[in-house]
Every structure is written in C-alpha cells, then in structure tokens.
Short mmCIF file of C-alpha atoms in Angstrom, two decimals:
data_model
loop_
_atom_site.label_atom_id
_atom_site.label_comp_id
_atom_site.label_asym_id
_atom_site.label_seq_id
_atom_site.Cartn_x
_atom_site.Cartn_y
_atom_site.Cartn_z
CA UNK A 1093 80.68 72.81 98.73
CA UNK A 1094 82.28 73.88 101.80
CA UNK A 1095 79.71 76.85 102.27
CA UNK A 1096 76.72 73.97 101.87
CA UNK A 1097 78.45 71.70 104.33
CA UNK A 1098 78.83 74.64 106.96
CA UNK A 1099 74.74 75.25 106.44
CA UNK A 1100 73.95 71.79 106.80
CA UNK A 1101 76.12 71.96 110.35
CA UNK A 1102 74.55 75.01 111.08
CA UNK A 1103 71.01 73.56 110.36
CA UNK A 1104 72.25 70.47 112.80
CA UNK A 1105 73.25 72.74 115.59
CA UNK A 1106 69.72 74.68 115.32
CA UNK A 1107 67.97 71.42 115.91
CA UNK A 1108 69.77 71.56 118.92
CA UNK A 1109 67.13 73.41 120.45
CA UNK A 1110 64.63 70.60 120.18
CA UNK A 1111 67.15 68.42 122.06
CA UNK A 1112 67.42 70.86 124.54
CA UNK A 1113 63.78 70.64 125.15
CA UNK A 1114 64.06 67.44 126.48
CA UNK A 1115 66.88 67.94 128.78
CA UNK A 1116 65.05 70.74 130.05
CA UNK A 1117 62.02 68.41 130.90
CA UNK A 1118 64.31 66.08 132.54
CA UNK A 1119 65.69 69.11 134.76
CA UNK A 1120 62.10 69.94 135.38
CA UNK A 1121 60.98 66.46 136.66
CA UNK A 1122 64.60 66.50 138.86
CA UNK A 1123 63.51 69.82 140.18
CA UNK A 1124 60.22 68.69 141.37
CA UNK A 1125 61.65 65.65 142.88
CA UNK A 1126 63.99 67.76 144.95
CA UNK A 1127 61.09 69.63 146.02
CA UNK A 1128 59.03 66.70 147.16
CA UNK A 1129 62.03 64.81 148.97
CA UNK A 1130 64.48 67.18 150.02
CA UNK A 1131 68.15 68.04 149.33
CA UNK A 1132 69.31 64.99 151.11
CA UNK A 1133 67.70 62.54 149.00
CA UNK A 1134 67.81 64.66 145.77
CA UNK A 1135 69.86 68.06 145.58
CA UNK A 1136 68.53 70.52 143.10
CA UNK A 1137 69.81 70.60 139.71
CA UNK A 1138 71.37 73.96 140.36
CA UNK A 1139 73.21 73.04 143.59
CA UNK A 1140 74.45 70.02 141.84
CA UNK A 1141 75.66 72.56 138.87
CA UNK A 1142 77.23 74.21 141.67
CA UNK A 1143 78.83 71.27 143.39
CA UNK A 1144 80.04 70.63 139.63
CA UNK A 1145 81.58 73.90 139.40
CA UNK A 1146 83.46 73.43 142.82
CA UNK A 1147 84.72 70.21 141.55
CA UNK A 1148 85.89 71.34 138.28
CA UNK A 1149 87.85 74.09 140.16
CA UNK A 1150 90.01 71.35 141.90
CA UNK A 1151 93.20 70.48 140.25
CA UNK A 1152 92.61 66.76 140.04
CA UNK A 1153 89.42 67.37 138.43
CA UNK A 1154 90.67 67.21 134.67
CA UNK A 1155 92.73 64.13 135.57
CA UNK A 1156 89.98 62.32 137.01
CA UNK A 1157 87.41 63.16 133.87
CA UNK A 1158 90.07 62.55 131.12
CA UNK A 1159 91.03 59.22 132.83
CA UNK A 1160 87.33 57.86 132.60
CA UNK A 1161 86.76 59.46 129.17
CA UNK A 1162 90.04 57.80 127.96
CA UNK A 1163 89.10 54.36 129.17
CA UNK A 1164 85.63 54.53 127.92
CA UNK A 1165 86.54 55.89 124.49
CA UNK A 1166 89.57 53.12 124.23
CA UNK A 1167 86.75 50.51 125.10
CA UNK A 1168 84.20 51.82 122.65
CA UNK A 1169 86.86 52.29 119.89
CA UNK A 1170 88.03 48.46 120.08
CA UNK A 1171 84.39 47.12 120.67
CA UNK A 1172 83.24 49.40 117.71
CA UNK A 1173 86.01 48.56 115.30
CA UNK A 1174 86.40 44.95 116.31
CA UNK A 1175 82.76 44.19 116.45
CA UNK A 1176 82.01 46.08 113.39
CA UNK A 1177 84.54 44.10 111.48
CA UNK A 1178 83.57 40.52 112.57
CA UNK A 1179 80.16 41.55 112.07
CA UNK A 1180 80.67 42.53 108.37
CA UNK A 1181 82.30 39.45 107.51
CA UNK A 1182 79.76 37.14 109.61
CA UNK A 1183 76.58 39.16 107.67
CA UNK A 1184 77.44 37.50 104.56
CA UNK A 1185 76.68 34.09 105.76
CA UNK A 1186 73.44 33.35 107.42
CA UNK A 1187 75.05 30.04 108.84
CA UNK A 1188 77.93 32.34 110.54
CA UNK A 1189 75.22 34.47 111.93
CA UNK A 1190 73.17 31.45 113.39
CA UNK A 1191 76.37 30.15 115.07
CA UNK A 1192 77.60 33.61 116.62
CA UNK A 1193 74.37 34.51 117.97
CA UNK A 1194 74.31 32.35 120.76
CA UNK A 1195 77.62 33.29 121.69
CA UNK A 1196 76.33 36.72 121.97
CA UNK A 1197 73.38 35.88 123.84
CA UNK A 1198 75.58 34.03 126.41
CA UNK A 1199 78.30 36.98 126.34
CA UNK A 1200 75.43 39.58 126.82
CA UNK A 1201 74.00 37.37 129.53
CA UNK A 1202 76.76 37.40 131.68
CA UNK A 1203 76.48 40.70 133.74
CA UNK A 1204 79.00 43.32 133.33
CA UNK A 1205 79.75 43.20 136.86
CA UNK A 1206 80.58 39.55 136.51
CA UNK A 1207 83.12 40.39 133.75
CA UNK A 1208 84.53 43.10 136.14
CA UNK A 1209 85.22 40.45 138.89
CA UNK A 1210 86.89 38.24 136.41
CA UNK A 1211 88.91 40.84 134.70
CA UNK A 1212 89.99 42.07 138.18
CA UNK A 1213 91.54 38.42 138.60
CA UNK A 1214 93.06 38.72 135.33
CA UNK A 1215 94.25 42.16 134.60
CA UNK A 1216 94.80 43.38 138.62
CA UNK A 1217 93.16 46.51 139.54
CA UNK A 1218 93.96 49.37 137.01
CA UNK A 1219 92.79 50.84 133.78
CA UNK A 1220 93.03 47.43 132.03
CA UNK A 1221 90.25 45.78 133.90
CA UNK A 1222 87.93 48.97 132.84
CA UNK A 1223 89.03 48.76 129.17
CA UNK A 1224 88.25 45.18 129.07
CA UNK A 1225 85.19 44.90 130.73
CA UNK A 1226 84.13 47.77 128.28
CA UNK A 1227 85.06 45.81 125.48
CA UNK A 1228 83.64 42.75 126.48
CA UNK A 1229 80.28 44.36 127.26
CA UNK A 1230 79.95 46.62 124.06
CA UNK A 1231 81.61 44.47 121.45
CA UNK A 1232 78.55 42.37 120.91
CA UNK A 1233 76.20 45.44 120.36
CA UNK A 1234 78.36 46.56 117.44
CA UNK A 1235 78.41 43.02 116.14
CA UNK A 1236 75.07 42.46 115.95
CA UNK A 1237 74.54 45.81 114.50
CA UNK A 1238 77.10 45.49 111.49
CA UNK A 1239 75.83 41.84 110.87
CA UNK A 1240 72.45 42.77 110.82
CA UNK A 1241 73.08 45.59 108.44
CA UNK A 1242 74.82 43.40 106.02
CA UNK A 1243 72.18 40.72 106.14
CA UNK A 1244 69.63 43.01 105.22
CA UNK A 1245 71.25 44.73 102.37
CA UNK A 1246 69.05 45.28 99.19
CA UNK A 1247 69.78 41.99 97.10
CA UNK A 1248 68.08 43.61 93.79
CA UNK A 1249 70.38 46.73 94.30
CA UNK A 1250 73.49 44.06 94.59
CA UNK A 1251 72.40 42.30 91.27
CA UNK A 1252 71.93 45.78 89.51
CA UNK A 1253 75.69 46.32 90.72
CA UNK A 1254 76.58 43.10 89.34
CA UNK A 1255 74.78 43.54 86.08
CA UNK A 1256 77.21 46.73 85.52
CA UNK A 1257 80.03 44.74 86.18
CA UNK A 1258 81.03 45.71 89.72
CA UNK A 1259 83.12 43.60 91.78
CA UNK A 1260 82.78 42.35 95.35
CA UNK A 1261 84.83 45.27 96.76
CA UNK A 1262 82.98 47.94 94.84
CA UNK A 1263 79.55 46.45 95.54
CA UNK A 1264 80.57 46.48 99.49
CA UNK A 1265 81.29 50.05 98.87
CA UNK A 1266 78.72 51.34 96.83
CA UNK A 1267 75.69 49.12 97.86
CA UNK A 1268 76.30 47.38 101.13
CA UNK A 1269 78.22 50.24 103.07
CA UNK A 1270 76.05 53.19 102.83
CA UNK A 1271 72.99 50.92 103.94
CA UNK A 1272 75.26 49.51 106.79
CA UNK A 1273 75.65 53.29 108.11
CA UNK A 1274 71.89 53.20 108.99
CA UNK A 1275 72.70 49.83 111.29
CA UNK A 1276 76.09 50.66 112.66
CA UNK A 1277 75.26 54.34 114.12
CA UNK A 1278 72.38 53.44 116.42
CA UNK A 1279 74.45 50.23 117.39
CA UNK A 1280 77.63 52.44 118.03
CA UNK A 1281 75.58 54.89 120.14
CA UNK A 1282 74.36 51.94 122.21
CA UNK A 1283 77.94 50.88 122.58
CA UNK A 1284 78.99 54.43 123.48
CA UNK A 1285 76.90 54.78 126.15
CA UNK A 1286 77.33 51.29 127.64
CA UNK A 1287 81.09 52.05 127.53
CA UNK A 1288 80.70 55.10 129.81
CA UNK A 1289 78.31 53.26 132.05
CA UNK A 1290 80.55 50.10 132.62
CA UNK A 1291 84.05 52.26 132.60
CA UNK A 1292 82.68 54.10 135.65
CA UNK A 1293 81.28 50.94 137.09
CA UNK A 1294 84.61 49.11 136.52
CA UNK A 1295 86.44 51.82 138.17
CA UNK A 1296 84.07 52.17 141.28
CA UNK A 1297 84.61 48.60 141.78
CA UNK A 1298 88.25 48.16 141.06
CA UNK A 1299 89.39 51.25 143.02
CA UNK A 1300 91.01 52.35 139.53
CA UNK A 1301 90.56 56.14 140.27
CA UNK A 1302 88.55 58.15 137.49
CA UNK A 1303 84.90 59.27 137.97
CA UNK A 1304 84.13 55.58 139.47
CA UNK A 1305 86.76 56.12 142.19
CA UNK A 1306 85.34 59.74 142.77
CA UNK A 1307 82.13 58.41 143.12
CA UNK A 1308 83.17 55.97 145.84
CA UNK A 1309 84.72 58.53 147.90
CA UNK A 1310 81.69 60.73 147.64
CA UNK A 1311 79.51 57.73 148.74
CA UNK A 1312 81.84 57.09 151.69
CA UNK A 1313 81.32 60.98 152.62
CA UNK A 1314 77.67 60.65 152.03
CA UNK A 1315 78.04 63.43 149.93
CA UNK A 1316 75.05 63.62 147.57
CA UNK A 1317 75.52 66.77 145.76
CA UNK A 1318 78.93 65.74 144.57
CA UNK A 1319 77.86 62.21 143.52
CA UNK A 1320 74.88 63.97 141.61
CA UNK A 1321 77.53 66.16 140.15
CA UNK A 1322 79.98 63.10 138.90
CA UNK A 1323 76.86 61.51 137.37
CA UNK A 1324 75.74 64.86 135.59
CA UNK A 1325 79.40 64.74 134.23
CA UNK A 1326 79.28 61.34 132.82
CA UNK A 1327 76.10 62.02 131.09
CA UNK A 1328 77.65 65.16 129.77
CA UNK A 1329 80.19 63.57 128.20
CA UNK A 1330 78.30 61.13 126.94
CA UNK A 1331 75.97 63.48 125.31
CA UNK A 1332 79.12 65.45 123.91
CA UNK A 1333 80.42 62.64 122.09
CA UNK A 1334 77.11 61.36 121.05
CA UNK A 1335 75.82 64.42 119.76
CA UNK A 1336 79.06 66.29 119.14
CA UNK A 1337 80.89 63.35 116.99
CA UNK A 1338 78.42 60.59 116.08
CA UNK A 1339 75.41 62.21 115.03
CA UNK A 1340 77.00 64.83 112.81
CA UNK A 1341 79.05 62.31 110.84
CA UNK A 1342 75.91 60.38 110.42
CA UNK A 1343 74.18 63.40 109.25
CA UNK A 1344 76.71 63.73 106.61
CA UNK A 1345 76.68 60.22 105.56
CA UNK A 1346 72.87 60.14 105.59
CA UNK A 1347 72.00 63.33 103.58
CA UNK A 1348 69.98 61.35 101.24
CA UNK A 1349 67.71 60.31 103.84
CA UNK A 1350 66.96 64.03 104.90
CA UNK A 1351 66.35 65.01 101.45
CA UNK A 1352 63.10 63.05 101.54
CA UNK A 1353 61.70 65.42 104.48
CA UNK A 1354 60.49 68.71 103.17
CA UNK A 1355 61.00 70.76 106.19
CA UNK A 1356 61.25 71.14 110.01
CA UNK A 1357 63.78 69.35 112.15
CA UNK A 1358 64.93 66.50 110.02
CA UNK A 1359 66.90 64.70 112.52
CA UNK B 733 75.52 37.71 66.08
CA UNK B 734 75.85 39.66 69.42
CA UNK B 735 74.61 36.88 71.93
CA UNK B 736 73.43 33.45 72.03
CA UNK B 737 72.02 31.27 74.75
CA UNK B 738 72.60 27.51 73.85
CA UNK B 739 70.55 24.82 75.27
CA UNK B 740 70.39 26.76 78.47
CA UNK B 741 68.77 24.66 81.20
CA UNK B 742 68.09 25.78 84.98
CA UNK B 743 66.36 24.61 87.94
CA UNK B 744 66.16 26.02 91.64
CA UNK B 745 65.91 23.29 94.41
CA UNK B 746 65.11 20.70 91.69
CA UNK B 747 62.22 22.44 89.86
CA UNK B 748 63.00 22.98 86.40
CA UNK B 749 62.73 26.73 85.41
CA UNK B 750 64.50 26.58 82.28
CA UNK B 751 65.05 23.75 79.79
CA UNK B 752 66.80 23.70 76.62
CA UNK B 753 66.39 27.19 75.46
CA UNK B 754 68.38 28.31 72.81
CA UNK B 755 67.85 31.71 71.21
CA UNK B 756 70.27 34.20 69.32
CA UNK B 757 70.32 38.03 69.44
CA UNK B 758 71.39 39.81 66.41
CA UNK B 759 73.39 43.15 66.66
CA UNK B 760 70.87 45.98 66.20
CA UNK B 761 67.95 43.93 66.99
CA UNK B 762 65.52 43.94 69.82
CA UNK B 763 63.81 40.71 70.61
CA UNK B 764 61.05 40.61 72.99
CA UNK B 765 60.34 37.71 75.41
CA UNK B 766 56.47 37.03 76.48
CA UNK B 767 54.83 34.68 78.81
CA UNK B 768 52.83 34.12 81.43
CA UNK B 769 54.35 35.28 84.95
CA UNK B 770 56.44 32.62 86.73
CA UNK B 771 57.27 30.84 83.13
CA UNK B 772 61.03 31.54 83.90
CA UNK B 773 61.32 35.02 81.72
CA UNK B 774 63.38 36.85 84.29
CA UNK B 775 65.55 33.95 85.24
CA UNK B 776 66.42 33.76 81.33
CA UNK B 777 67.31 37.34 81.16
CA UNK B 778 69.52 36.87 84.48
CA UNK B 779 71.25 34.29 82.74
CA UNK B 780 71.77 36.16 79.70
CA UNK B 781 73.11 38.92 81.72
CA UNK B 782 75.33 36.92 83.53
CA UNK B 783 74.09 37.26 87.04
CA UNK B 784 74.51 33.69 87.41
CA UNK B 785 75.48 30.50 85.51
CA UNK B 786 72.90 28.34 84.21
CA UNK B 787 73.01 24.67 85.30
CA UNK B 788 73.70 23.09 81.79
CA UNK B 789 74.11 24.78 78.27
CA UNK B 790 76.05 27.89 77.68
CA UNK B 791 75.69 31.65 76.88
CA UNK B 792 78.08 33.08 74.06
CA UNK B 793 78.55 36.79 74.32
CA UNK B 794 79.99 38.70 71.25
CA UNK B 795 80.14 42.19 72.87
CA UNK B 796 82.00 44.03 75.51
CA UNK B 797 79.60 46.14 77.34
CA UNK B 798 76.16 45.20 78.58
CA UNK B 799 73.60 47.35 80.62
CA UNK B 800 70.47 46.26 82.54
CA UNK B 801 67.03 48.02 83.12
CA UNK B 802 65.03 46.35 85.70
CA UNK B 803 61.27 46.48 86.69
CA UNK B 804 61.80 48.63 89.61
CA UNK B 805 64.30 51.42 89.23
CA UNK B 806 66.93 49.89 91.41
CA UNK B 807 68.84 53.32 91.92
CA UNK B 808 71.39 53.76 94.67
CA UNK B 809 69.18 55.99 97.28
CA UNK B 810 72.36 57.50 98.78
CA UNK B 811 73.29 59.01 95.47
CA UNK B 812 72.02 61.95 93.40
CA UNK B 813 70.65 61.30 89.89
CA UNK B 814 73.76 62.61 88.34
CA UNK B 815 75.85 59.92 90.46
CA UNK B 816 73.41 57.51 89.60
CA UNK B 817 73.64 57.83 86.08
CA UNK B 818 77.22 57.45 86.28
CA UNK B 819 77.56 54.41 88.23
CA UNK B 820 78.12 52.12 85.46
CA UNK B 821 80.94 54.22 84.10
CA UNK B 822 82.28 54.64 87.74
CA UNK B 823 82.73 50.82 87.51
CA UNK B 824 84.48 51.11 84.41
CA UNK B 825 87.12 53.41 86.03
CA UNK B 826 85.88 56.97 83.93
CA UNK B 827 86.70 59.88 86.00
CA UNK B 828 84.18 62.08 87.84
CA UNK B 829 84.19 64.91 85.40
CA UNK B 830 83.81 62.82 82.26
CA UNK B 831 81.22 60.87 84.18
CA UNK B 832 79.14 64.19 85.14
CA UNK B 833 79.57 65.31 81.59
CA UNK B 834 78.09 62.22 80.30
CA UNK B 835 75.06 62.24 82.72
CA UNK B 836 74.48 65.76 81.74
CA UNK B 837 74.16 64.90 77.99
CA UNK B 838 72.16 61.74 78.68
CA UNK B 839 69.53 63.52 81.11
CA UNK B 840 68.63 65.37 77.97
CA UNK B 841 68.23 62.36 76.01
CA UNK B 842 65.92 60.88 78.30
CA UNK B 843 63.98 64.16 79.05
CA UNK B 844 65.40 64.75 82.38
CA UNK B 845 65.38 68.55 83.71
CA UNK B 846 68.92 69.57 84.55
CA UNK B 847 68.02 70.66 87.88
CA UNK B 848 66.79 67.06 88.86
CA UNK B 849 70.28 65.76 88.44
CA UNK B 850 71.09 66.96 91.56
CA UNK B 851 68.10 65.13 93.57
CA UNK B 852 68.35 62.35 95.38
CA UNK B 853 65.91 59.33 94.26
CA UNK B 854 63.35 59.74 96.98
CA UNK B 855 62.75 63.46 95.40
CA UNK B 856 61.99 62.18 91.92
CA UNK B 857 58.65 60.79 90.79
CA UNK B 858 58.23 56.88 89.55
CA UNK B 859 58.46 58.13 85.97
CA UNK B 860 61.77 60.09 86.64
CA UNK B 861 63.42 57.36 88.53
CA UNK B 862 62.99 55.04 85.72
CA UNK B 863 64.20 57.72 83.40
CA UNK B 864 67.34 57.80 85.47
CA UNK B 865 67.67 54.16 85.37
CA UNK B 866 67.60 54.08 81.78
CA UNK B 867 69.95 56.74 81.10
CA UNK B 868 72.31 54.74 83.38
CA UNK B 869 72.15 52.11 81.21
CA UNK B 870 72.74 54.42 78.12
CA UNK B 871 75.74 56.09 79.97
CA UNK B 872 77.96 52.94 79.36
CA UNK B 873 77.57 52.92 75.49
CA UNK B 874 76.23 49.39 75.59
CA UNK B 875 76.33 46.98 72.91
CA UNK B 876 73.56 44.89 74.38
CA UNK B 877 70.95 46.01 76.80
CA UNK B 878 68.45 43.90 79.15
CA UNK B 879 65.19 44.99 80.14
CA UNK B 880 63.25 43.25 82.39
CA UNK B 881 59.35 44.54 82.35
CA UNK B 882 60.76 47.94 82.67
CA UNK B 883 57.72 49.93 82.58
CA UNK B 884 55.11 47.64 84.28
CA UNK B 885 54.82 49.93 87.03
CA UNK B 886 54.11 53.12 85.29
CA UNK B 887 50.77 54.40 83.91
CA UNK B 888 49.91 54.19 80.04
CA UNK B 889 50.99 57.48 78.61
CA UNK B 890 54.52 57.23 80.50
CA UNK B 891 55.09 53.91 79.35
CA UNK B 892 54.18 55.07 75.91
CA UNK B 893 57.03 58.03 76.13
CA UNK B 894 59.36 55.61 77.45
CA UNK B 895 59.22 52.63 74.64
CA UNK B 896 59.38 55.65 72.15
CA UNK B 897 62.37 56.35 73.90
CA UNK B 898 63.85 52.68 73.81
CA UNK B 899 62.81 52.25 70.18
CA UNK B 900 64.57 55.82 69.36
CA UNK B 901 67.48 55.09 71.18
CA UNK B 902 68.17 51.69 69.97
CA UNK B 903 68.05 52.66 66.37
CA UNK B 904 70.25 55.65 67.03
CA UNK B 905 72.98 53.98 69.29
CA UNK B 906 72.70 50.54 67.53
CA UNK B 907 72.60 48.25 70.64
CA UNK B 908 70.82 44.80 70.29
CA UNK B 909 68.19 44.69 73.09
CA UNK B 910 66.50 41.52 74.98
CA UNK B 911 63.15 42.73 76.29
CA UNK B 912 61.13 40.85 78.80
CA UNK B 913 57.41 41.75 79.03
CA UNK B 914 54.25 40.20 79.58
CA UNK B 915 52.45 43.10 77.66
CA UNK B 916 51.99 41.90 74.29
CA UNK B 917 51.33 45.41 72.74
CA UNK B 918 54.49 46.63 74.28
CA UNK B 919 56.26 43.49 72.84
CA UNK B 920 54.73 44.20 69.06
CA UNK B 921 55.67 47.85 69.55
CA UNK B 922 59.28 47.47 70.61
CA UNK B 923 60.77 44.35 68.94
CA UNK B 924 61.58 43.21 65.80
CA UNK B 925 60.89 39.25 67.02
CA UNK B 926 58.81 38.21 69.67
CA UNK B 927 59.51 35.07 71.56
CA UNK B 928 56.85 33.03 73.38
CA UNK B 929 57.92 30.91 76.32
CA UNK B 930 55.42 27.99 77.35
CA UNK B 931 53.66 28.33 80.84
CA UNK B 932 55.06 25.33 82.49
CA UNK B 933 58.32 23.53 81.92
CA UNK B 934 60.29 26.51 81.15
CA UNK B 935 60.61 25.75 77.20
CA UNK B 936 60.27 28.36 74.33
CA UNK B 937 56.92 28.06 72.58
CA UNK B 938 57.69 29.46 69.38
CA UNK B 939 58.46 32.79 67.63
CA UNK B 940 56.51 35.49 65.61
CA UNK B 941 58.50 38.10 63.57
CA UNK B 942 56.66 41.92 63.59
CA UNK B 943 56.59 43.28 60.08
CA UNK B 944 58.64 46.69 59.46
CA UNK B 945 61.14 47.91 61.98
CA UNK B 946 60.21 49.08 65.49
CA UNK B 947 59.33 52.89 65.06
CA UNK B 948 58.13 52.39 61.52
CA UNK B 949 54.98 50.94 62.62
CA UNK B 950 51.51 52.93 63.00
CA UNK B 951 49.70 52.53 66.04
CA UNK B 952 46.71 50.74 64.10
CA UNK B 953 48.84 47.67 62.74
CA UNK B 954 50.56 47.33 66.43
CA UNK B 955 47.08 47.28 67.96
CA UNK B 956 45.83 44.98 65.01
CA UNK B 957 48.59 42.44 65.11
CA UNK B 958 48.75 42.05 68.91
CA UNK B 959 44.96 41.57 68.57
CA UNK B 960 45.03 39.17 65.90
CA UNK B 961 47.81 37.20 67.74
CA UNK B 962 45.72 37.37 70.94
CA UNK B 963 42.58 36.06 69.59
CA UNK B 964 43.66 33.86 66.68
CA UNK B 965 47.23 32.57 67.30
CA UNK B 966 47.21 29.36 69.02
CA UNK B 967 50.93 30.23 69.87
CA UNK B 968 49.52 32.91 72.32
CA UNK B 969 46.53 31.49 73.50
CA UNK B 970 47.92 29.58 76.51
CA UNK B 971 49.76 32.57 77.60
CA UNK B 972 46.73 34.78 78.07
CA UNK B 973 44.34 31.94 78.99
CA UNK B 974 46.63 31.12 81.69
CA UNK B 975 46.81 34.84 82.75
CA UNK B 976 42.92 35.14 82.84
CA UNK B 977 42.91 32.12 85.16
CA UNK B 978 45.54 33.65 87.50
#
C-alpha cells in the first residue's frame, strides 16, 4: 500500500516536467522582453535570479519571507476553513445560496485596496491588517466553491444511499464529500493565490514589513532587479504551496478520476 | 406477507401520481409492475423502498433489510467495485475485512472476475457495473429487493443473463422482489405475478398471475404468454397502445 502510494507520488513528480515546460516558456518570453527593452525596464531572468540569491544571503531575508508566508497562510487557512464550512451548510438550501450570493458579489466587488484602507483604520498597521484583508478577499471564493459543490451533488447517488439506510452524516461523508473535493480544490487554489497577492499588497500599503515592505523599499531605491527578485519569490512560494501541498493531496483523494485515463500525464 | 402498501396516494405539486394503490408482497414472491412510462411506477417503488413518505395511506414492512437496484448502476465513482459492493454492509457497521470477504464471494455469484474488484466504476463496462450494483444489493442479505427497470440500458443477451441471475438468486436466497419494468417479456420471465398500472390517474388497472414459478418456464411459454397478453388481453391494451403513440 505504501509502495503504491510512493509510486503515485513518483508519477506525480514526473509529471512536473510538463509543468516545468510551461515555466520555461514564461522565462523565454521574459528573456525576449529583456532583450527588447533593456535591463532597466525588465532585468534578465538570470540577473533576477542572481539578485534573489544576493537577497537570500542577507540575514533579514528569512524573516521577511516567513512573515509574508505566515500571513498569507494564516489568512488562507481562515478563509478556506471558514468559507468552506459556511458554503457546505448553505449548499444544502437553494434559498440560502440565493440569499448569500448578492452579499458575495458586494464583498467581491469592493476592491481589496479599499478593504486595506478600512482594515488599517480598524486594526492599525501590522500583521492583523494583512490577515484580515486576505480573509475578506479570499473567503467568498472558498464559500462559492463549497456551496456549488454541495448544490451539485448527485441526488441519484444520495437516493441510493438512503435506500441502503445511510443516515445524513454518512451520506455527507460517502456521497457529498468526495464530489465536493473536485469543487473545493480549484476554489482553494484560487484562494491561495489571492492570499499571497493580497498579503503582499496589504504589507506594501500598510508598511507592515514582509515582502510587501521590501518591495516598497526596492521601489524607493528604483532597484528593478530587487523588485523583480521579490516578485519571483512570492510566485515561487505560491507555486511551492500549490504544487507541493494542494495538488498532491487532491491527487491522492481523486485517484478514481485518474483511473479512467489510460496513459500519459494524468493531471 | 413481507410488504404491504395500503391505499397509498401521492401527488407532486398538486398533480396526482398515485391514487389509492394497495398491493401486498409475500415472502419468496417476485411481483412485476408494468405500465407505460410516466404512470407512476417509479414513484410507487420509491415509496415502497421508503425513499419518501406517501401523502396518504401507509406502508407496512415485516422485514429488517431491503436493498435496491436502479436503472442506472448508481455506483460511487470514487470507490472500487469491492468497496461499492460493501457499501450497504458499511452502513450496517460491518468491518472492512468481513465486507471484503462478502464482496469476493458475491463477485463470483454475479460472474464478476476477481481482478475487476479493484477497478473503479469508470474502468468497468455497463454490464459489469450493473453486476456490481446487483452484488451490492445482495451483499446485505436482503429480505426484500426493489428493482427499478434495472436492465433497460443493457443489450438483449446481457439482459437475459442478468434476468436469470435475478431469478436464480431470488430462489436461492428466498428474498421477495418488487420489479418495475416496461418490458412485458421481462415481467413474464422473472415474476410470479404481474401488476398493471393505468396510464393515467396513478391507479392499478389489474393483475395477472403467470403459470409455474420463474425459472421453470420454457422460453416458448414465456413468449407466448407475453404475446397473448399484449395482443388479446384488454388489461394490457392501453399500456402498449399508449407507448406506441408516444
């Protein structure tokens, strides 16, 4: 069993080559942009990597990176858990979804930057502002995914489970939850991306340190290579959490989907 | 008497689907319900299976375990065939090891290869999926089984094989069955009695008893009985007349 799980993990890692191809395409386009517009507008990918390495050598680097990661992940966890829970409850009632949807539109319609201003007034400048903004910006996405997942559950399977005497809790676990996964994970991926983006933005605007703060410093110094290096770092962190944590978990939970695909890169 | 429906009536949004329907199912008896599509057969079965309560009348059950086989296999796509067969047992709190042992035994009974047990439903053919669904119903050792047009989607040869499986397992295990179908030949083959539903109003139009027990009839008699009822019996005239127009 463990051997089989390792085999699947190996296959997942192997499919990373396909993902790497996409990243290399971006790097190539980036290099082309650099050659067309010069180092000041767009530093070369390798120069950026060098700048990132130089930053990584400094003692504050780790603190800066963990600060932002911690805020983004704290906001993500709160948003994903809270949003999914409320979403699941609402998903059982179409009336509840109808009632909540306009609220979502309102919350999503207010730009994150406005939430930052409000959060600054409410929480002052500091980590709380970043986390609160991430929570507000990301929670509706997780909610919508969960509610959609429960609302689109297979009622025929639900009736089957009831015919075999399954109670509501077991029906949720065996019929609704596995279906929910396929709605939750795309929503969580978006939630995670939003979390990192909004966390950096909140830090930049609220002077709360972290990568956002470092970006503000790079901008003040007109240090484009440093700014790019920080951007690359944020994206790298996002990629690491998405493909290192979210996707392998999903892969393991959705083995039955891959079973229908005969060969090749399955995910 | 295993199951009795007493003056059952039901309506969806004011439209009457069932009206004053009474029927009784004896132990070891298979009763087929035929009727044109949209006459309320499936609703009747759902009420008998306890999926919802009728608006009027009642259902009396004198048994502990029932199972159902539906028109579609309705397997959980995220579980292997083995785990699907064990679903009803899992609901009843049977341990994993015992569930798997029962699943293996039943796979043999429904002619499912042992290596298919570890496959997911997407990897199985339509006939094999329906076999898994049938095994899932048998796994809980039911006293009553509800069949809702279970073989409609299968080709003729496969349908015959699965009908024989139903006849054989009903005799062997002694469960009573309520078998909804719109194939008269199927009804005559698997059932002791055939109940006909009226095409409008949700009432029962009448009942016919088939000679001999299921499994003891030869193909010729089955075909002749079905044909005689289809062409000569006024009770069936509306069922097939309506279907031809539809």
